[in-house]
CSV table of C-alpha atoms in Angstrom, one decimal:
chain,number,residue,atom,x,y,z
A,1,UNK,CA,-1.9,0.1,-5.2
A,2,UNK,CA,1.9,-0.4,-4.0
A,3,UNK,CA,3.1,2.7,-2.7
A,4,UNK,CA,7.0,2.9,-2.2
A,5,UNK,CA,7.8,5.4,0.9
A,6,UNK,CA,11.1,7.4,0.9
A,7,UNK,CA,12.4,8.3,4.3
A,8,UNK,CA,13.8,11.5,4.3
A,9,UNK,CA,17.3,12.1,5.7
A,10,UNK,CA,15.8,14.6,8.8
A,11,UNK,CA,14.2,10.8,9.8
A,12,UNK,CA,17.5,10.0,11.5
A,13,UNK,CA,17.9,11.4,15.1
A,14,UNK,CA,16.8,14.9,16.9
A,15,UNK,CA,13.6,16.4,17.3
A,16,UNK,CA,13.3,17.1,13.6
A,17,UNK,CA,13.5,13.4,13.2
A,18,UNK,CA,11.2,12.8,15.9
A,19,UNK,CA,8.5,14.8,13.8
A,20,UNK,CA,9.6,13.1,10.3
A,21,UNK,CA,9.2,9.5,11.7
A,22,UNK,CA,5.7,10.9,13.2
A,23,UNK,CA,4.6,11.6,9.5
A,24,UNK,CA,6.1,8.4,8.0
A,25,UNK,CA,4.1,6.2,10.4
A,26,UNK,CA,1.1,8.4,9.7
A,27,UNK,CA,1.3,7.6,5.8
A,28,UNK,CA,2.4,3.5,6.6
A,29,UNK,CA,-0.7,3.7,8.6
A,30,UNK,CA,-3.5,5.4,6.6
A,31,UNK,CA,-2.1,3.7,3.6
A,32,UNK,CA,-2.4,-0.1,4.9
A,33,UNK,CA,-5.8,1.1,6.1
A,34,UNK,CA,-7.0,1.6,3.2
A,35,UNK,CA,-5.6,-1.2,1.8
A,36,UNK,CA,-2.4,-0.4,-0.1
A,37,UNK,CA,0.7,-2.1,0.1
A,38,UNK,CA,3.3,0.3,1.1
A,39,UNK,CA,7.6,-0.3,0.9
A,40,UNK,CA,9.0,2.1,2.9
A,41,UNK,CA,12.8,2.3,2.1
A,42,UNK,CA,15.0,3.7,4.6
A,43,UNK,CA,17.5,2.6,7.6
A,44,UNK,CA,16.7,-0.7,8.9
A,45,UNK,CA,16.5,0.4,12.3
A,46,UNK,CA,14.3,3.2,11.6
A,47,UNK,CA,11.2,2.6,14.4
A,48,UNK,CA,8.3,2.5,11.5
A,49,UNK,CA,6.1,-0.5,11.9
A,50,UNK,CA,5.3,-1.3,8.3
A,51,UNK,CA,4.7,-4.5,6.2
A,52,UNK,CA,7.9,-4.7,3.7
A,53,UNK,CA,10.9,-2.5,4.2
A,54,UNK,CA,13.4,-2.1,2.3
A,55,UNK,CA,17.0,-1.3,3.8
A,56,UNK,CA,18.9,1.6,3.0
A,57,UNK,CA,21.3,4.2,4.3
A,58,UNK,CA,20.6,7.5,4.7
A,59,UNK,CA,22.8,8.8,1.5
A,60,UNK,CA,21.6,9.5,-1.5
A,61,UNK,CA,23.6,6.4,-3.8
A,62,UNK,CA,21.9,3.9,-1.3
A,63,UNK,CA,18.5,5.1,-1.5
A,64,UNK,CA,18.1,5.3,-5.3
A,65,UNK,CA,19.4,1.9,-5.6
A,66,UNK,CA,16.9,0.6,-3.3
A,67,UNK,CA,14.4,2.2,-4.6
A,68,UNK,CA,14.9,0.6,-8.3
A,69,UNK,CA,15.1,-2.7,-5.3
A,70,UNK,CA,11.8,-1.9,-4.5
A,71,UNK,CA,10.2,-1.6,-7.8
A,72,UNK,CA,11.3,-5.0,-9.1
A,73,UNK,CA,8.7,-7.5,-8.8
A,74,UNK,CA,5.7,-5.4,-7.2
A,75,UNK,CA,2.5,-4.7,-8.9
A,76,UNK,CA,2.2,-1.6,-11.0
A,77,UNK,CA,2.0,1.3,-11.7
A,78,UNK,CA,3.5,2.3,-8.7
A,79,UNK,CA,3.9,5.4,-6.8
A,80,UNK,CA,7.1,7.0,-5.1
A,81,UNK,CA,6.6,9.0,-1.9
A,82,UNK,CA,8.5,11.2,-0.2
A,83,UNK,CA,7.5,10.4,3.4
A,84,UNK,CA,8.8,14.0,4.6
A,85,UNK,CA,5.2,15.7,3.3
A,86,UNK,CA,2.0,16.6,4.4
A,87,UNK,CA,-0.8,15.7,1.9
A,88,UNK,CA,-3.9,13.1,1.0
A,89,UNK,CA,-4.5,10.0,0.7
A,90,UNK,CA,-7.3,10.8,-1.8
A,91,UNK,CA,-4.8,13.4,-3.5
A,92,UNK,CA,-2.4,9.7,-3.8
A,93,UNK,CA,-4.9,7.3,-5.4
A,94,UNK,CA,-6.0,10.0,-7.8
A,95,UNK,CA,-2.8,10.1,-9.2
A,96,UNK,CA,-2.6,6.4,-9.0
A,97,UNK,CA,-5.3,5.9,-10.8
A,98,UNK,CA,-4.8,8.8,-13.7
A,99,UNK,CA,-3.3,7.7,-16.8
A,100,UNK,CA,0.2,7.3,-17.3
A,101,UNK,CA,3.7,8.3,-15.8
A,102,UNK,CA,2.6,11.4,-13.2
A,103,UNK,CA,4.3,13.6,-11.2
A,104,UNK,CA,2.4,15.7,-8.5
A,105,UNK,CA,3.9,19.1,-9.0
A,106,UNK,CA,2.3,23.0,-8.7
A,107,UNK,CA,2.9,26.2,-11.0
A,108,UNK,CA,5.8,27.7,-9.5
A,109,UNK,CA,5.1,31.4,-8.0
A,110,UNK,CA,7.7,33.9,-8.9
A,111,UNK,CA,8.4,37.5,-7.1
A,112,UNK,CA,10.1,39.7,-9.9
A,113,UNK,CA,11.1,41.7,-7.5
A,114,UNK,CA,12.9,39.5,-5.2
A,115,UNK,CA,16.0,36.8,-6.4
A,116,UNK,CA,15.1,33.7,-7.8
A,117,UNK,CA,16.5,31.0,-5.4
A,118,UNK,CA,15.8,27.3,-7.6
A,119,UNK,CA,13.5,24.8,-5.7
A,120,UNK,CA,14.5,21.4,-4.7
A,121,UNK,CA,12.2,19.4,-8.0
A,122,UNK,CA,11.9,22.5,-10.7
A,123,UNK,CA,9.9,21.3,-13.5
A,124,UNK,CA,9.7,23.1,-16.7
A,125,UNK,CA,6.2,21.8,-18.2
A,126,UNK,CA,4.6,22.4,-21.6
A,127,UNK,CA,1.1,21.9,-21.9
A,128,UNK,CA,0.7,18.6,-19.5
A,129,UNK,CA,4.1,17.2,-20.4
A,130,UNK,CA,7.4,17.9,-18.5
A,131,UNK,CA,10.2,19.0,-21.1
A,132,UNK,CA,12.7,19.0,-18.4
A,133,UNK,CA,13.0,18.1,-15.1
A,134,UNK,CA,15.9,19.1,-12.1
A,135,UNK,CA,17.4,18.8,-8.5
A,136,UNK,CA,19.4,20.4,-6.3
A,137,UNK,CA,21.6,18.8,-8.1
A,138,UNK,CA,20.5,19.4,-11.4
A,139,UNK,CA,20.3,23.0,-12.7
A,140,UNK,CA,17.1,23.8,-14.5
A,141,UNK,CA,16.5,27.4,-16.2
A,142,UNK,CA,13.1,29.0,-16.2
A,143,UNK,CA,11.4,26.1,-15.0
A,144,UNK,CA,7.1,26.5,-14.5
A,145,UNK,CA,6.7,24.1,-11.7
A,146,UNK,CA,7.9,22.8,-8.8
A,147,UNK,CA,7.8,18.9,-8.0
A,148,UNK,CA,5.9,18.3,-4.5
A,149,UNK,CA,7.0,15.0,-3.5
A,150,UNK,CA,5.4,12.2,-5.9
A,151,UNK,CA,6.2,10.0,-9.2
A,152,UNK,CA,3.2,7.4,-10.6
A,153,UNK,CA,5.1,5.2,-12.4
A,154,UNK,CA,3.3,3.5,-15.3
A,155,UNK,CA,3.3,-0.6,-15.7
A,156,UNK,CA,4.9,0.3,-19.4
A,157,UNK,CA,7.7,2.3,-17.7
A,158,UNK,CA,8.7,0.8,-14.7
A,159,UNK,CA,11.6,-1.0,-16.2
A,160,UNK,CA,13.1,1.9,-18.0
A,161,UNK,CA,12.6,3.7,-14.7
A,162,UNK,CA,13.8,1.5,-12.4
A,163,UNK,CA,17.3,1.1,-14.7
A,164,UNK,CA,17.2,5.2,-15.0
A,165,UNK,CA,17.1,4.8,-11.6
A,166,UNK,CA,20.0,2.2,-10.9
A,167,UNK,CA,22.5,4.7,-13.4
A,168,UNK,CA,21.9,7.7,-11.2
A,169,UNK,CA,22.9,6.0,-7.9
A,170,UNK,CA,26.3,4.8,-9.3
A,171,UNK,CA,26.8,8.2,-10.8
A,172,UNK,CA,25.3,9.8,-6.9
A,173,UNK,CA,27.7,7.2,-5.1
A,174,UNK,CA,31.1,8.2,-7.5
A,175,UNK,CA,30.5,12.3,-7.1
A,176,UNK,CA,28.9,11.6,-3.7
A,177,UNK,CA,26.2,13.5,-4.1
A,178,UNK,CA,24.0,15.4,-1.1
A,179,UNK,CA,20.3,15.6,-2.5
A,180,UNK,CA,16.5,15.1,-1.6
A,181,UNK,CA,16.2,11.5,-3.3
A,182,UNK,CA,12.7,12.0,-4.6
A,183,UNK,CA,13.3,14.6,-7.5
A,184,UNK,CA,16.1,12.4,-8.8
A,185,UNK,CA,13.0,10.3,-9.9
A,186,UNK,CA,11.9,12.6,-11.8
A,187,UNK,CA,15.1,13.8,-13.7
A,188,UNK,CA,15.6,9.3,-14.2
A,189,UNK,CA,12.5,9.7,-16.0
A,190,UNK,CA,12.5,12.0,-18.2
A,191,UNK,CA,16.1,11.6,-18.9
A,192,UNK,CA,15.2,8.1,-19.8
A,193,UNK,CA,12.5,9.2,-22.4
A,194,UNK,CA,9.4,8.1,-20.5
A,195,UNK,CA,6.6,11.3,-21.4
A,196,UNK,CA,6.1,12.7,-17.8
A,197,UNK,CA,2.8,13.9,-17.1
A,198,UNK,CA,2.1,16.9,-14.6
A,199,UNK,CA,-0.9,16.8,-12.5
A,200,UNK,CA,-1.6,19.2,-9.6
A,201,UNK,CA,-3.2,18.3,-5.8
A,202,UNK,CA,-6.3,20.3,-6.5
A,203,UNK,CA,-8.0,21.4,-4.0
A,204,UNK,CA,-6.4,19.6,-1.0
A,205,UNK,CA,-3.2,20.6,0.5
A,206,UNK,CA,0.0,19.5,-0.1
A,207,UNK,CA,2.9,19.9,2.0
A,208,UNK,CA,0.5,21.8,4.5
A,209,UNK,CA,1.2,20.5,8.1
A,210,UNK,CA,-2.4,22.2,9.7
A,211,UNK,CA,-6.2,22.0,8.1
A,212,UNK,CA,-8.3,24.1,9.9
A,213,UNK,CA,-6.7,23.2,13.1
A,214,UNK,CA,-5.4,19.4,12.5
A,215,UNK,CA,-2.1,18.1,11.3
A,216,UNK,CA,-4.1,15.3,9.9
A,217,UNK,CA,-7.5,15.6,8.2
A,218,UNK,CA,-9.7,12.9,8.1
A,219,UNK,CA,-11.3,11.0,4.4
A,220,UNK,CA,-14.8,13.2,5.5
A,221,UNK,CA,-13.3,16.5,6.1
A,222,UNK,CA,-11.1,16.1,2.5
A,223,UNK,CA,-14.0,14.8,0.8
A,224,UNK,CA,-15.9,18.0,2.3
A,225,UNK,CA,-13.0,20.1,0.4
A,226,UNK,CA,-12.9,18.7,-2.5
A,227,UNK,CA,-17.3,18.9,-2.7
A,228,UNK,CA,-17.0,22.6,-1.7
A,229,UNK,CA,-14.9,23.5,-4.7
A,230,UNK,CA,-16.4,21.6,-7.2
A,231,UNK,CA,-20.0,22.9,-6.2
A,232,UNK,CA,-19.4,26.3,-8.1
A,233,UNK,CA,-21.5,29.8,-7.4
A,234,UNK,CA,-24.4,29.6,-6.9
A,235,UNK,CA,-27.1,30.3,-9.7
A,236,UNK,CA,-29.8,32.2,-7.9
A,237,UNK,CA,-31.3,32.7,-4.5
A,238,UNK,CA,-33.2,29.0,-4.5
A,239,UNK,CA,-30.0,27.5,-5.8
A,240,UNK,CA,-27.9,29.2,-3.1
A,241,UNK,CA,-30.6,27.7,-0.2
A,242,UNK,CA,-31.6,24.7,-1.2
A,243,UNK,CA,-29.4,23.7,-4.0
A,244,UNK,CA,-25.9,23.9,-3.3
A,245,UNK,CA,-26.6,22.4,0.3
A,246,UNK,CA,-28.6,19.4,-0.9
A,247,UNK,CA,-26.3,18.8,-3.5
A,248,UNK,CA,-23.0,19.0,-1.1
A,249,UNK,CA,-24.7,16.6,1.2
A,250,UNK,CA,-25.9,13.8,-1.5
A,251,UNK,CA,-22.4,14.5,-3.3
A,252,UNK,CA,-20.9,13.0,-0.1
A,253,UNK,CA,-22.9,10.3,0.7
A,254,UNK,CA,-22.8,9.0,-2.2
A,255,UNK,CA,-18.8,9.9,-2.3
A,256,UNK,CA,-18.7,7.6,0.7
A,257,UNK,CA,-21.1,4.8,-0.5
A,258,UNK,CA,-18.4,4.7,-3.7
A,259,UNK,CA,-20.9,5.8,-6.4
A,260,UNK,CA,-19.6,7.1,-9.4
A,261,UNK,CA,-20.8,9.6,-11.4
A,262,UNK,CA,-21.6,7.5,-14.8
A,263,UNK,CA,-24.2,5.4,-12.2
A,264,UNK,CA,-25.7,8.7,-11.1
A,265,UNK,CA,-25.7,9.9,-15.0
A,266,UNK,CA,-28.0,6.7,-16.1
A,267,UNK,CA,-30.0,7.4,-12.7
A,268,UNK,CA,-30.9,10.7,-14.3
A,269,UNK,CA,-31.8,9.1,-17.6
A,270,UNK,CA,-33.8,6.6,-15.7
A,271,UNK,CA,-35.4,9.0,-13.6
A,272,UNK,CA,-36.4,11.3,-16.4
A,273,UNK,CA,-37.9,8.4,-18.9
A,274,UNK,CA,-39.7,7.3,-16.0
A,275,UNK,CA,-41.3,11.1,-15.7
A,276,UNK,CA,-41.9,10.8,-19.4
A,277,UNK,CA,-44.1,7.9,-18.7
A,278,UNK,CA,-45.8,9.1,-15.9
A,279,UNK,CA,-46.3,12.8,-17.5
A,280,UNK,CA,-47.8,11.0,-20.7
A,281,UNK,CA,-50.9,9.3,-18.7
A,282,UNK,CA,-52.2,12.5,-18.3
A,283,UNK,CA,-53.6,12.0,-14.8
A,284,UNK,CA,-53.3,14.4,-12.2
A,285,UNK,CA,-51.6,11.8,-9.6
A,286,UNK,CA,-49.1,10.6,-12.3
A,287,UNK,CA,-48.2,14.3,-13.3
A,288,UNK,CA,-47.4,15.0,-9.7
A,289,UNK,CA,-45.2,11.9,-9.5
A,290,UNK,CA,-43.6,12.6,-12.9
A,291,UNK,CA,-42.6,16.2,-12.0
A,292,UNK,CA,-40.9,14.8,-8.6
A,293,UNK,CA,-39.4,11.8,-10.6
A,294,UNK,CA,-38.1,15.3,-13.2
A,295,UNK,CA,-36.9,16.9,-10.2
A,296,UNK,CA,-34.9,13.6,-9.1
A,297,UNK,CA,-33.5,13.9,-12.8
A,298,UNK,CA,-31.7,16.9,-12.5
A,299,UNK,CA,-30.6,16.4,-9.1
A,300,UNK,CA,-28.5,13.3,-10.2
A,301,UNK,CA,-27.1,15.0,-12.7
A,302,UNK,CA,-26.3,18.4,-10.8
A,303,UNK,CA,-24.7,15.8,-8.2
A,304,UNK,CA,-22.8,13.9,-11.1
A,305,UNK,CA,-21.2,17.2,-11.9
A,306,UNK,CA,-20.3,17.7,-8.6
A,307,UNK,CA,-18.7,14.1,-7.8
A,308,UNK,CA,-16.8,14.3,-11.4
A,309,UNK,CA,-15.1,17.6,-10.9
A,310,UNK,CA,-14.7,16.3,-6.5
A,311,UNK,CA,-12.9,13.2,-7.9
A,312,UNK,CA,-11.6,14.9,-10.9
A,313,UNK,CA,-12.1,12.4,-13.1
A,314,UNK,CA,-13.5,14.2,-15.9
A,315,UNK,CA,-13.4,12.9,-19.5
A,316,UNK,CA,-14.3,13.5,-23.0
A,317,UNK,CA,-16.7,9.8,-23.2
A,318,UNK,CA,-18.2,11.6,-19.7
A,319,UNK,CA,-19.0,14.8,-20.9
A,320,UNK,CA,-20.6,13.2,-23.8
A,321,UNK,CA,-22.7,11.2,-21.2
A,322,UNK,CA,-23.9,14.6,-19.1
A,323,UNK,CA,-24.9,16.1,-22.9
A,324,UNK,CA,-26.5,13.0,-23.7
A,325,UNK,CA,-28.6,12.7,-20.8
A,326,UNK,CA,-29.7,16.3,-20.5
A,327,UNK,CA,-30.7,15.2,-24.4
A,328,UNK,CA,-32.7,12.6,-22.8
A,329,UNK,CA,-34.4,14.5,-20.0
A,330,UNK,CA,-35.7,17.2,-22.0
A,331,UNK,CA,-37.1,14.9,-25.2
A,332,UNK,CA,-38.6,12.7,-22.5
A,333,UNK,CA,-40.8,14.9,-20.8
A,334,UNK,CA,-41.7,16.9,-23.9
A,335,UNK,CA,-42.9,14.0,-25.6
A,336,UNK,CA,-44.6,12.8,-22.2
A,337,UNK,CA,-46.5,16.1,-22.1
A,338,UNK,CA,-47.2,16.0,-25.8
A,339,UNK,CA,-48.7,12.4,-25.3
A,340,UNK,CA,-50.3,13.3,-22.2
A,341,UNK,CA,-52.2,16.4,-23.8
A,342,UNK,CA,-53.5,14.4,-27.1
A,343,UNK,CA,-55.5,12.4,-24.6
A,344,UNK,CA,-57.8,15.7,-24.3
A,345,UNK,CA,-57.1,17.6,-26.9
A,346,UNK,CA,-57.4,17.5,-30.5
A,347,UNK,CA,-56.1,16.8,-33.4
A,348,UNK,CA,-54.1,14.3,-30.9
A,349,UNK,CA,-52.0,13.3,-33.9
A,350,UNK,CA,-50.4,16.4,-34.5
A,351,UNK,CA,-50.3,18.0,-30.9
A,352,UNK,CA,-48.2,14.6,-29.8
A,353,UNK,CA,-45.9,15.5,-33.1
A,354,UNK,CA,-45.2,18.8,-32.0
């Protein structure tokens, strides 16, 4: 994935900056760890040990046109960061890998009672699409979201991006505009016709500097969030003691291992023809064994749930998968036990039919 850093203008001098160049080095550095290319474009004497940097001035003209630099010749899609937040690395290569042009934005909260003051990225967003997009510089009525700080830019529109973006820092340099750069990336897009997507962070936080007591939560404790949310209530007393635990910890093992849920879907499907088979030899040990190999069956698919809603990659071919394979379970033991039973009983025939 090639991330393309934005240094915010607080990265400059003062303790402020002190604390902004803090979090830019934390996202070089968790980014190249796990394996990213990152460009970070700002001052060339900023003190950010990264791999490629991209030089720029700390006004807005000069960092729009190096970030259409930095785009040019890199690998898509690629995603544009504002260094300045707090967030997760997870939360950054779910929207790298969703489909299309993305921006990470939230529903915006309004107080009636109280005046409307516009935020820095307001987004007006109909169903998943943006309609509009703005900036401090751009006025935007009755927008629905607020941009948090990051554009996915699709293979198929980094070119029309990238020249958006080159148009708005000649027109930025001419009325020398004062701005946060990131929402200008935004406002190219959409402006230059490319269908904007809105995604939210989930359950992870997002511009948040403390997670239960650290500035910077590790992969476990945001896979532990993201498992906790997606487990669901619990459905009855055996669920809630033995259920919802088991299923949080094999949900993050196998988070960690990187298996996905369509390889725990066919283990289920596996797991439950294999208790078929057993179930239909109609012998006590192999009826134990089946019944374990059922309860295995349901596990993977409980945890399959889990790990699709954790990750959030949900989608219509998977949730024809989960339907197909509680299909599969079911038949497979009822046949097994209708097999099993004809071995003993009679008319075998038509007890194995039913």
């Amino acid at each position: 994935m090639t991330v393309v850093l934005v240094a915010p203008a607080q990265s400059a001098d003062g303790d402020q900056g002190r604390d902004t160049r803090t979090q830019l080095q934390r996202w070089v550095d968790v980014l190249e760890r796990r394996g990213h290319d990152v460009y970070l474009v700002g001052p060339s004497d900023l003190p950010i040990r990264v791999q490629h940097h991209v030089a720029a001035r700390l006004d807005v003209a000069d960092t729009v046109q190096a970030l259409a630099d930095a785009m040019q010749g890199v690998p898509p899609p690629i995603v544009l960061l504002d260094g300045g937040v707090r967030g997760s690395a997870v939360t950054v290569e779910e929207v790298e890998s969703a489909n299309g042009t993305v921006v990470l934005a939230e529903p915006h909260e309004r107080d009636d009672g109280a005046a409307r003051m516009p935020p820095d990225a307001p987004l007006r967003v109909a169903g998943d699409v943006v309609v509009a997009a703005g900036s401090s510089l751009h006025q935007l009525r009755e927008w629905t979201h607020d941009g948090v700080g990051l554009l996915r830019v699709d293979a198929a529109d980094t070119a029309a991006v990238a020249s958006a973006l080159r148009v708005m820092g000649d027109v930025a340099g001419a009325q020398k505009w004062k701005s946060q750069v990131l929402p200008l990336t935004t406002v190219a897009a959409v402006r230059a016709g490319v269908r904007v997507h809105a995604m939210g962070a989930g359950t992870l936080p997002w511009r948040v500097s403390e997670l239960d007591g650290s500035d910077d939560p590790d992969d476990a404790e945001e896979r532990r969030l993201r498992i906790a949310a997606a487990v669901g209530p619990a459905q009855g007393v055996v669920d809630r003691l033995v259920g919802i635990p088991l299923a949080e910890r094999l949900a993050q093992l196998f988070w960690r291992l990187g298996v996905s849920g369509r390889t725990l879907a066919v283990l289920g499907v596996v797991s439950a023809l294999f208790a078929g088979v057993l179930v239909s030899t109609g012998t006590a040990i192999a009826m134990v064994t089946g019944a374990a190999m059922l309860l295995a069956s349901v596990i993977f698919d409980r945890i399959d749930g889990v790990l699709t809603r954790a990750r959030r990659t949900a989608s219509p071919f998977g949730a024809w998968l989960g339907a197909t394979t509680d299909w599969f379970r079911e038949a497979a033991v009822v046949i097994g036990l209708a097999v099993g039973a004809a071995a003993v009983a009679a008319p075998k025939w038509a007890l194995a039919c039913g």
